[in-house]
Amino acid sequence: MRDNKRTLVLASLALGFALLPFTIGAHHGTNQSYDRSAPVTVMGVVTEFRYKNPHPQLFIDVTDNEGKTTPWAIEIAPTPYTLAMRGWSRSRSSEALKPGTEVSITLAPSRAGTPVGLLREIVDADGVQIFGDLRGPLRAGPE
């Protein structure tokens, strides 16, 4: 009986370790979803900003030369906690990205060709960088 329990425990552990890479890859599919080697810059108007876990999201309307408007969804890779540690609290982010704000966004586009991307940089209409390299050093910022 004791050998059966031991065998069951060892088999369960082996199966768990064998499946671990699949569960990790399921959530962290950023490199599969976005083409980081071919950044794209779009200009648009903020329609919504969500400062939520697991990743904040920004929504903008992009109007082309013919006047056609396309809604874009942009994922902001750091978590809200990481953004706050870099000085981007909920209130500061929401103020900088309130609806109606004109922005130029550089992003890693969706590999599927949809109007979705992973944020690299946001610059406002005055040329001021709102978000830049979000992998920079951590620092506490104002609320």
CSV table of N, CA and C in Angstrom, one decimal:
chain,number,residue,atom,x,y,z
A,1,MET,N,0.8,-1.2,0.0
A,1,MET,CA,0.0,0.0,0.0
A,1,MET,C,0.9,1.3,0.0
A,2,ARG,N,1.9,1.3,0.8
A,2,ARG,CA,2.8,2.4,0.9
A,2,ARG,C,3.5,2.7,-0.5
A,3,ASP,N,3.9,1.6,-1.1
A,3,ASP,CA,4.5,1.7,-2.5
A,3,ASP,C,3.6,2.3,-3.5
A,4,ASN,N,2.3,2.0,-3.4
A,4,ASN,CA,1.3,2.6,-4.3
A,4,ASN,C,1.2,4.1,-4.1
A,5,LYS,N,1.2,4.5,-2.9
A,5,LYS,CA,1.1,6.0,-2.6
A,5,LYS,C,2.4,6.7,-3.1
A,6,ARG,N,3.5,6.1,-2.9
A,6,ARG,CA,4.7,6.7,-3.3
A,6,ARG,C,4.8,6.8,-4.8
A,7,THR,N,4.4,5.7,-5.5
A,7,THR,CA,4.3,5.7,-7.0
A,7,THR,C,3.4,6.8,-7.5
A,8,LEU,N,2.2,6.9,-6.8
A,8,LEU,CA,1.2,7.9,-7.2
A,8,LEU,C,1.7,9.3,-7.0
A,9,VAL,N,2.4,9.6,-5.9
A,9,VAL,CA,3.0,10.9,-5.6
A,9,VAL,C,4.1,11.2,-6.7
A,10,LEU,N,4.9,10.3,-6.9
A,10,LEU,CA,6.0,10.5,-7.9
A,10,LEU,C,5.5,10.7,-9.3
A,11,ALA,N,4.4,10.0,-9.7
A,11,ALA,CA,3.8,10.1,-11.0
A,11,ALA,C,3.1,11.5,-11.1
A,12,SER,N,2.5,11.9,-10.0
A,12,SER,CA,1.8,13.2,-10.0
A,12,SER,C,2.8,14.4,-10.2
A,13,LEU,N,3.9,14.3,-9.4
A,13,LEU,CA,5.0,15.3,-9.5
A,13,LEU,C,5.6,15.3,-10.9
A,14,ALA,N,5.8,14.2,-11.5
A,14,ALA,CA,6.4,14.1,-12.8
A,14,ALA,C,5.5,14.7,-13.9
A,15,LEU,N,4.2,14.4,-13.8
A,15,LEU,CA,3.2,15.0,-14.7
A,15,LEU,C,3.1,16.5,-14.5
A,16,GLY,N,3.1,17.0,-13.2
A,16,GLY,CA,3.0,18.4,-13.0
A,16,GLY,C,4.2,19.1,-13.6
A,17,PHE,N,5.4,18.6,-13.4
A,17,PHE,CA,6.6,19.2,-14.0
A,17,PHE,C,6.6,19.2,-15.5
A,18,ALA,N,6.0,18.1,-16.0
A,18,ALA,CA,6.0,18.0,-17.5
A,18,ALA,C,5.0,19.0,-18.1
A,19,LEU,N,3.9,19.4,-17.4
A,19,LEU,CA,2.9,20.3,-17.9
A,19,LEU,C,3.2,21.8,-17.5
A,20,LEU,N,4.2,22.0,-16.6
A,20,LEU,CA,4.5,23.4,-16.2
A,20,LEU,C,4.8,24.3,-17.4
A,21,PRO,N,5.7,23.9,-18.3
A,21,PRO,CA,5.9,24.9,-19.4
A,21,PRO,C,4.7,25.3,-20.2
A,22,PHE,N,3.7,24.5,-20.3
A,22,PHE,CA,2.5,24.8,-21.0
A,22,PHE,C,1.7,25.9,-20.3
A,23,THR,N,1.6,25.7,-19.0
A,23,THR,CA,0.8,26.7,-18.2
A,23,THR,C,1.5,28.1,-18.1
A,24,ILE,N,2.9,28.1,-18.1
A,24,ILE,CA,3.6,29.3,-18.1
A,24,ILE,C,3.4,30.0,-19.4
A,25,GLY,N,3.6,29.3,-20.5
A,25,GLY,CA,3.5,29.8,-21.8
A,25,GLY,C,2.1,30.3,-22.2
A,26,ALA,N,1.1,29.7,-21.5
A,26,ALA,CA,-0.3,30.1,-21.8
A,26,ALA,C,-0.6,31.5,-21.4
A,27,HIS,N,-0.1,32.0,-20.3
A,27,HIS,CA,-0.3,33.4,-19.9
A,27,HIS,C,0.7,34.3,-20.6
A,28,HIS,N,1.9,33.9,-20.7
A,28,HIS,CA,3.0,34.8,-21.2
A,28,HIS,C,3.3,34.6,-22.6
A,29,GLY,N,2.2,34.8,-23.5
A,29,GLY,CA,2.4,34.6,-24.9
A,29,GLY,C,2.6,35.9,-25.6
A,30,THR,N,3.2,36.9,-24.9
A,30,THR,CA,3.4,38.2,-25.5
A,30,THR,C,4.3,38.1,-26.8
A,31,ASN,N,5.4,37.3,-26.7
A,31,ASN,CA,6.2,37.3,-27.9
A,31,ASN,C,5.6,36.5,-29.1
A,32,GLN,N,4.6,35.7,-28.8
A,32,GLN,CA,3.9,35.0,-29.8
A,32,GLN,C,2.8,35.9,-30.4
A,33,SER,N,2.2,36.8,-29.6
A,33,SER,CA,1.1,37.6,-30.0
A,33,SER,C,1.5,38.9,-30.7
A,34,TYR,N,2.7,39.4,-30.3
A,34,TYR,CA,3.1,40.7,-30.9
A,34,TYR,C,4.5,40.6,-31.5
A,35,ASP,N,4.7,41.4,-32.6
A,35,ASP,CA,5.9,41.4,-33.3
A,35,ASP,C,6.8,42.6,-32.8
A,36,ARG,N,7.6,42.3,-31.9
A,36,ARG,CA,8.5,43.3,-31.2
A,36,ARG,C,9.6,43.8,-32.2
A,37,SER,N,9.9,43.0,-33.2
A,37,SER,CA,10.9,43.4,-34.2
A,37,SER,C,10.5,44.4,-35.2
A,38,ALA,N,9.2,44.7,-35.3
A,38,ALA,CA,8.7,45.6,-36.3
A,38,ALA,C,7.7,46.7,-35.7
A,39,PRO,N,8.3,47.6,-34.9
A,39,PRO,CA,7.4,48.6,-34.2
A,39,PRO,C,6.7,49.5,-35.2
A,40,VAL,N,5.4,49.9,-34.8
A,40,VAL,CA,4.6,50.7,-35.7
A,40,VAL,C,4.2,51.9,-34.8
A,41,THR,N,4.1,53.1,-35.5
A,41,THR,CA,3.6,54.3,-34.8
A,41,THR,C,2.3,54.7,-35.4
A,42,VAL,N,1.3,54.9,-34.5
A,42,VAL,CA,0.0,55.3,-34.9
A,42,VAL,C,-0.4,56.6,-34.1
A,43,MET,N,-1.2,57.4,-34.8
A,43,MET,CA,-1.6,58.7,-34.1
A,43,MET,C,-3.1,58.6,-33.9
A,44,GLY,N,-3.6,58.9,-32.7
A,44,GLY,CA,-5.0,58.8,-32.5
A,44,GLY,C,-5.5,59.6,-31.3
A,45,VAL,N,-6.7,59.3,-30.9
A,45,VAL,CA,-7.3,60.0,-29.7
A,45,VAL,C,-7.7,58.9,-28.7
A,46,VAL,N,-7.4,59.2,-27.4
A,46,VAL,CA,-7.7,58.2,-26.4
A,46,VAL,C,-9.2,58.2,-26.2
A,47,THR,N,-9.8,57.0,-26.1
A,47,THR,CA,-11.2,56.8,-25.9
A,47,THR,C,-11.4,56.2,-24.5
A,48,GLU,N,-10.4,55.4,-24.0
A,48,GLU,CA,-10.6,54.8,-22.7
A,48,GLU,C,-9.2,54.3,-22.2
A,49,PHE,N,-9.0,54.4,-20.9
A,49,PHE,CA,-7.8,53.8,-20.2
A,49,PHE,C,-8.2,53.0,-19.0
A,50,ARG,N,-7.8,51.8,-19.0
A,50,ARG,CA,-8.1,50.9,-17.8
A,50,ARG,C,-6.9,50.6,-17.1
A,51,TYR,N,-6.8,51.0,-15.8
A,51,TYR,CA,-5.7,50.7,-14.9
A,51,TYR,C,-6.1,49.5,-14.1
A,52,LYS,N,-6.0,48.3,-14.7
A,52,LYS,CA,-6.5,47.1,-14.0
A,52,LYS,C,-5.5,46.0,-14.2
A,53,ASN,N,-5.5,45.0,-13.3
A,53,ASN,CA,-4.7,43.8,-13.4
A,53,ASN,C,-5.4,42.9,-14.4
A,54,PRO,N,-4.6,42.0,-15.1
A,54,PRO,CA,-3.2,41.9,-14.9
A,54,PRO,C,-2.3,42.9,-15.6
A,55,HIS,N,-2.9,43.6,-16.7
A,55,HIS,CA,-2.2,44.6,-17.4
A,55,HIS,C,-3.1,45.7,-17.8
A,56,PRO,N,-2.7,47.0,-17.6
A,56,PRO,CA,-3.5,48.1,-18.0
A,56,PRO,C,-3.8,48.1,-19.5
A,57,GLN,N,-4.8,48.7,-20.0
A,57,GLN,CA,-5.2,48.7,-21.4
A,57,GLN,C,-5.5,50.1,-21.8
A,58,LEU,N,-5.1,50.5,-23.0
A,58,LEU,CA,-5.4,51.8,-23.6
A,58,LEU,C,-6.2,51.6,-24.9
A,59,PHE,N,-7.2,52.4,-25.1
A,59,PHE,CA,-8.0,52.3,-26.3
A,59,PHE,C,-8.0,53.6,-27.0
A,60,ILE,N,-7.7,53.6,-28.3
A,60,ILE,CA,-7.6,54.8,-29.0
A,60,ILE,C,-8.4,54.7,-30.4
A,61,ASP,N,-8.8,55.8,-30.9
A,61,ASP,CA,-9.4,55.8,-32.3
A,61,ASP,C,-8.3,56.4,-33.2
A,62,VAL,N,-8.0,55.7,-34.3
A,62,VAL,CA,-7.0,56.1,-35.2
A,62,VAL,C,-7.8,56.4,-36.5
A,63,THR,N,-7.6,57.6,-37.1
A,63,THR,CA,-8.3,58.0,-38.3
A,63,THR,C,-7.3,58.1,-39.4
A,64,ASP,N,-7.6,57.4,-40.5
A,64,ASP,CA,-6.6,57.3,-41.6
A,64,ASP,C,-6.8,58.6,-42.6
A,65,ASN,N,-6.1,58.6,-43.6
A,65,ASN,CA,-6.1,59.8,-44.6
A,65,ASN,C,-7.4,59.9,-45.3
A,66,GLU,N,-8.2,58.9,-45.4
A,66,GLU,CA,-9.5,58.9,-46.0
A,66,GLU,C,-10.6,59.2,-45.0
A,67,GLY,N,-10.3,59.4,-43.8
A,67,GLY,CA,-11.3,59.7,-42.7
A,67,GLY,C,-11.9,58.5,-42.1
A,68,LYS,N,-11.4,57.3,-42.4
A,68,LYS,CA,-12.0,56.1,-41.7
A,68,LYS,C,-11.3,55.9,-40.4
A,69,THR,N,-12.1,55.7,-39.3
A,69,THR,CA,-11.7,55.6,-38.0
A,69,THR,C,-11.6,54.1,-37.6
A,70,THR,N,-10.5,53.7,-37.0
A,70,THR,CA,-10.3,52.3,-36.6
A,70,THR,C,-10.0,52.3,-35.1
A,71,PRO,N,-10.8,51.6,-34.3
A,71,PRO,CA,-10.4,51.5,-32.8
A,71,PRO,C,-9.2,50.6,-32.6
A,72,TRP,N,-8.3,51.0,-31.8
A,72,TRP,CA,-7.1,50.2,-31.5
A,72,TRP,C,-7.2,49.9,-30.0
A,73,ALA,N,-6.7,48.7,-29.6
A,73,ALA,CA,-6.5,48.3,-28.2
A,73,ALA,C,-5.0,48.1,-28.0
A,74,ILE,N,-4.5,48.7,-27.0
A,74,ILE,CA,-3.1,48.6,-26.7
A,74,ILE,C,-2.9,48.1,-25.3
A,75,GLU,N,-2.1,47.0,-25.2
A,75,GLU,CA,-1.8,46.4,-23.9
A,75,GLU,C,-0.6,47.0,-23.3
A,76,ILE,N,-0.6,47.4,-22.1
A,76,ILE,CA,0.6,48.0,-21.4
A,76,ILE,C,1.1,46.8,-20.5
A,77,ALA,N,2.3,46.3,-20.9
A,77,ALA,CA,2.8,45.1,-20.3
A,77,ALA,C,3.0,45.2,-18.8
A,78,PRO,N,3.6,46.2,-18.2
A,78,PRO,CA,3.8,46.1,-16.7
A,78,PRO,C,2.4,46.1,-16.0
A,79,THR,N,2.4,45.5,-14.8
A,79,THR,CA,1.2,45.5,-14.0
A,79,THR,C,1.0,46.9,-13.4
A,80,PRO,N,-0.2,47.2,-12.9
A,80,PRO,CA,-0.4,48.4,-12.2
A,80,PRO,C,0.6,48.7,-11.1
A,81,TYR,N,0.9,47.6,-10.3
A,81,TYR,CA,1.9,47.7,-9.2
A,81,TYR,C,3.2,48.2,-9.8
A,82,THR,N,3.7,47.6,-10.9
A,82,THR,CA,5.0,48.0,-11.4
A,82,THR,C,4.9,49.4,-12.0
A,83,LEU,N,3.8,49.8,-12.6
A,83,LEU,CA,3.7,51.2,-13.1
A,83,LEU,C,3.8,52.1,-11.9
A,84,ALA,N,3.1,51.8,-10.8
A,84,ALA,CA,3.1,52.7,-9.6
A,84,ALA,C,4.5,52.8,-9.0
A,85,MET,N,5.2,51.7,-9.1
A,85,MET,CA,6.6,51.8,-8.6
A,85,MET,C,7.5,52.7,-9.5
A,86,ARG,N,7.1,52.9,-10.7
A,86,ARG,CA,7.8,53.7,-11.6
A,86,ARG,C,7.3,55.1,-11.7
A,87,GLY,N,6.4,55.4,-10.7
A,87,GLY,CA,5.8,56.8,-10.7
A,87,GLY,C,4.5,57.0,-11.4
A,88,TRP,N,3.9,55.9,-12.0
A,88,TRP,CA,2.7,56.0,-12.7
A,88,TRP,C,1.5,55.5,-11.9
A,89,SER,N,1.0,56.2,-11.0
A,89,SER,CA,-0.1,55.8,-10.2
A,89,SER,C,-1.4,55.8,-11.0
A,90,ARG,N,-2.4,55.3,-10.5
A,90,ARG,CA,-3.7,55.3,-11.2
A,90,ARG,C,-4.1,56.8,-11.5
A,91,SER,N,-4.0,57.7,-10.6
A,91,SER,CA,-4.5,59.1,-10.9
A,91,SER,C,-3.6,59.8,-11.9
A,92,ARG,N,-2.3,59.6,-11.8
A,92,ARG,CA,-1.4,60.2,-12.8
A,92,ARG,C,-1.6,59.6,-14.2
A,93,SER,N,-1.8,58.3,-14.3
A,93,SER,CA,-2.0,57.7,-15.6
A,93,SER,C,-3.3,58.1,-16.1
A,94,SER,N,-4.4,58.1,-15.3
A,94,SER,CA,-5.7,58.5,-15.8
A,94,SER,C,-5.7,59.9,-16.3
A,95,GLU,N,-5.0,60.8,-15.6
A,95,GLU,CA,-5.0,62.2,-16.0
A,95,GLU,C,-4.3,62.4,-17.3
A,96,ALA,N,-3.1,61.7,-17.5
A,96,ALA,CA,-2.3,61.8,-18.7
A,96,ALA,C,-3.0,61.2,-19.9
A,97,LEU,N,-3.9,60.2,-19.6
A,97,LEU,CA,-4.5,59.5,-20.7
A,97,LEU,C,-6.0,59.6,-20.7
A,98,LYS,N,-6.5,60.7,-20.3
A,98,LYS,CA,-8.0,60.9,-20.3
A,98,LYS,C,-8.6,60.9,-21.7
A,99,PRO,N,-9.8,60.5,-21.8
A,99,PRO,CA,-10.5,60.5,-23.1
A,99,PRO,C,-10.4,61.9,-23.8
A,100,GLY,N,-10.1,61.9,-25.1
A,100,GLY,CA,-9.9,63.1,-25.9
A,100,GLY,C,-8.5,63.5,-26.1
A,101,THR,N,-7.6,62.9,-25.3
A,101,THR,CA,-6.2,63.2,-25.4
A,101,THR,C,-5.6,62.7,-26.8
A,102,GLU,N,-5.0,63.6,-27.5
A,102,GLU,CA,-4.3,63.2,-28.8
A,102,GLU,C,-3.0,62.6,-28.5
A,103,VAL,N,-2.7,61.4,-29.0
A,103,VAL,CA,-1.4,60.8,-28.7
A,103,VAL,C,-0.8,60.1,-30.0
A,104,SER,N,0.5,60.0,-29.9
A,104,SER,CA,1.2,59.2,-30.9
A,104,SER,C,1.8,58.0,-30.2
A,105,ILE,N,1.4,56.8,-30.6
A,105,ILE,CA,1.8,55.6,-29.9
A,105,ILE,C,2.7,54.7,-30.8
A,106,THR,N,3.8,54.3,-30.2
A,106,THR,CA,4.7,53.3,-30.9
A,106,THR,C,4.4,52.0,-30.2
A,107,LEU,N,4.1,51.0,-30.9
A,107,LEU,CA,3.7,49.7,-30.4
A,107,LEU,C,4.3,48.5,-31.2
A,108,ALA,N,4.3,47.4,-30.5
A,108,ALA,CA,4.6,46.1,-31.2
A,108,ALA,C,3.3,45.6,-31.8
A,109,PRO,N,3.1,45.5,-33.1
A,109,PRO,CA,1.8,45.2,-33.6
A,109,PRO,C,1.4,43.7,-33.4
A,110,SER,N,0.2,43.4,-33.5
A,110,SER,CA,-0.3,42.1,-33.4
A,110,SER,C,0.2,41.3,-34.6
A,111,ARG,N,0.6,40.1,-34.4
A,111,ARG,CA,1.0,39.2,-35.5
A,111,ARG,C,-0.2,38.7,-36.3
A,112,ALA,N,-1.4,38.9,-35.7
A,112,ALA,CA,-2.6,38.5,-36.5
A,112,ALA,C,-3.0,39.5,-37.4
A,113,GLY,N,-2.4,40.7,-37.4
A,113,GLY,CA,-2.8,41.8,-38.3
A,113,GLY,C,-4.0,42.6,-37.8
A,114,THR,N,-4.5,42.4,-36.6
A,114,THR,CA,-5.6,43.1,-36.0
A,114,THR,C,-5.1,44.4,-35.4
A,115,PRO,N,-6.0,45.4,-35.2
A,115,PRO,CA,-5.6,46.7,-34.6
A,115,PRO,C,-5.4,46.6,-33.1
A,116,VAL,N,-4.4,45.8,-32.7
A,116,VAL,CA,-4.0,45.5,-31.3
A,116,VAL,C,-2.5,45.6,-31.2
A,117,GLY,N,-2.0,46.1,-30.1
A,117,GLY,CA,-0.6,46.1,-30.0
A,117,GLY,C,-0.1,46.2,-28.5
A,118,LEU,N,1.2,46.0,-28.4
A,118,LEU,CA,1.9,46.0,-27.1
A,118,LEU,C,2.6,47.4,-27.0
A,119,LEU,N,2.3,48.2,-26.0
A,119,LEU,CA,2.9,49.5,-25.9
A,119,LEU,C,4.4,49.5,-25.8
A,120,ARG,N,5.0,50.5,-26.5
A,120,ARG,CA,6.4,50.8,-26.4
A,120,ARG,C,6.6,52.2,-25.9
A,121,GLU,N,5.8,53.2,-26.5
A,121,GLU,CA,5.9,54.6,-26.1
A,121,GLU,C,4.6,55.3,-26.5
A,122,ILE,N,4.3,56.3,-25.6
A,122,ILE,CA,3.2,57.3,-25.9
A,122,ILE,C,3.8,58.7,-25.8
A,123,VAL,N,3.5,59.5,-26.8
A,123,VAL,CA,3.9,60.9,-26.8
A,123,VAL,C,2.6,61.7,-27.1
A,124,ASP,N,2.4,62.8,-26.3
A,124,ASP,CA,1.2,63.6,-26.5
A,124,ASP,C,1.4,64.6,-27.6
A,125,ALA,N,0.3,65.3,-27.9
A,125,ALA,CA,0.3,66.3,-29.0
A,125,ALA,C,1.3,67.3,-29.0
A,126,ASP,N,1.8,67.6,-27.8
A,126,ASP,CA,2.9,68.6,-27.6
A,126,ASP,C,4.3,68.0,-27.8
A,127,GLY,N,4.4,66.7,-28.0
A,127,GLY,CA,5.7,66.1,-28.2
A,127,GLY,C,6.3,65.6,-26.9
A,128,VAL,N,5.5,65.7,-25.8
A,128,VAL,CA,6.0,65.2,-24.5
A,128,VAL,C,5.8,63.7,-24.3
A,129,GLN,N,6.8,63.0,-24.0
A,129,GLN,CA,6.7,61.6,-23.7
A,129,GLN,C,5.9,61.3,-22.5
A,130,ILE,N,4.8,60.6,-22.6
A,130,ILE,CA,3.9,60.2,-21.5
A,130,ILE,C,4.5,58.9,-20.9
A,131,PHE,N,4.6,57.9,-21.7
A,131,PHE,CA,5.2,56.6,-21.3
A,131,PHE,C,6.4,56.4,-22.2
A,132,GLY,N,7.4,55.9,-21.7
A,132,GLY,CA,8.6,55.5,-22.5
A,132,GLY,C,8.9,54.1,-22.3
A,133,ASP,N,10.2,53.8,-22.1
A,133,ASP,CA,10.7,52.4,-21.9
A,133,ASP,C,10.2,52.0,-20.5
A,134,LEU,N,9.2,51.2,-20.5
A,134,LEU,CA,8.5,50.8,-19.2
A,134,LEU,C,9.3,49.7,-18.5
A,135,ARG,N,10.5,49.4,-19.0
A,135,ARG,CA,11.3,48.4,-18.3
A,135,ARG,C,12.4,49.0,-17.5
A,136,GLY,N,12.4,50.4,-17.4
A,136,GLY,CA,13.4,51.1,-16.7
A,136,GLY,C,13.4,50.9,-15.2
A,137,PRO,N,14.2,51.7,-14.5
A,137,PRO,CA,14.4,51.5,-13.1
A,137,PRO,C,13.1,51.8,-12.3
A,138,LEU,N,12.9,51.1,-11.2
A,138,LEU,CA,11.8,51.4,-10.4
A,138,LEU,C,12.1,52.5,-9.5
A,139,ARG,N,11.0,53.3,-9.2
A,139,ARG,CA,11.1,54.5,-8.3
A,139,ARG,C,9.7,54.8,-7.8
A,140,ALA,N,9.7,55.2,-6.6
A,140,ALA,CA,8.3,55.6,-6.1
A,140,ALA,C,8.0,56.9,-6.7
A,141,GLY,N,6.7,57.1,-7.0
A,141,GLY,CA,6.3,58.3,-7.6
A,141,GLY,C,5.1,59.0,-6.9
A,142,PRO,N,4.7,60.1,-7.3
A,142,PRO,CA,3.6,60.8,-6.7
A,142,PRO,C,2.3,60.2,-6.9
A,143,GLU,N,1.4,60.3,-6.0
A,143,GLU,CA,0.0,59.7,-6.2
A,143,GLU,C,-0.8,60.7,-6.9
